[in-house]
Amino acid sequence: MTLKEAIIKSLEDIGKPAKAGDVFNQILARKYYDFGTGKTPSSAVASSLGDFMRKGDARVKRIKQNDKLYTYYLTKNELAIGEEVLSGIT
């Protein structure tokens, strides 16, 4: 499984908007991806989540929580998440 596939699978498991760290922890807990000897595997997850946005991959979206924090979710879960969460109100 690639890192991006592991991210998608983790977001499916979580089922609601999640921070990059939560996605990373899910990948580790489920052993979806072997990070090998990388020094900053959590940064690799955060960077890959950003790649979904930069490359226009419609499977993943994000919500800006404040100036520095984003949460990520699967587009297919949008209806189940709720408008107030998607708008960043809560």
Phi, psi and omega in degrees: 000136177282168178298318180296321176296321178295322178295313179301313180298319179295318177296325174298314181299315184292316173075005178210168179304136184222145175287160180304321179296324177293320178296315178302313180297323178294318178300315179295314183298321182268355180056044180284335186212140177261113181280355179063224183257018180303142183280335183226066182297327179293327176291327177296321178294313179300318179295318179294324175297319176297324178299323177303319181288310184297327183266004176069028178286111188286355181289333183237137175233168179224159177237129177278119181270321174202192186302330186238358186241128174239149168244150186239149179208165177276135180305322182295346179262005185306314183296327182281342185282317180106141185297320182294326177288315181296329180278352179083012181290323182256000000 
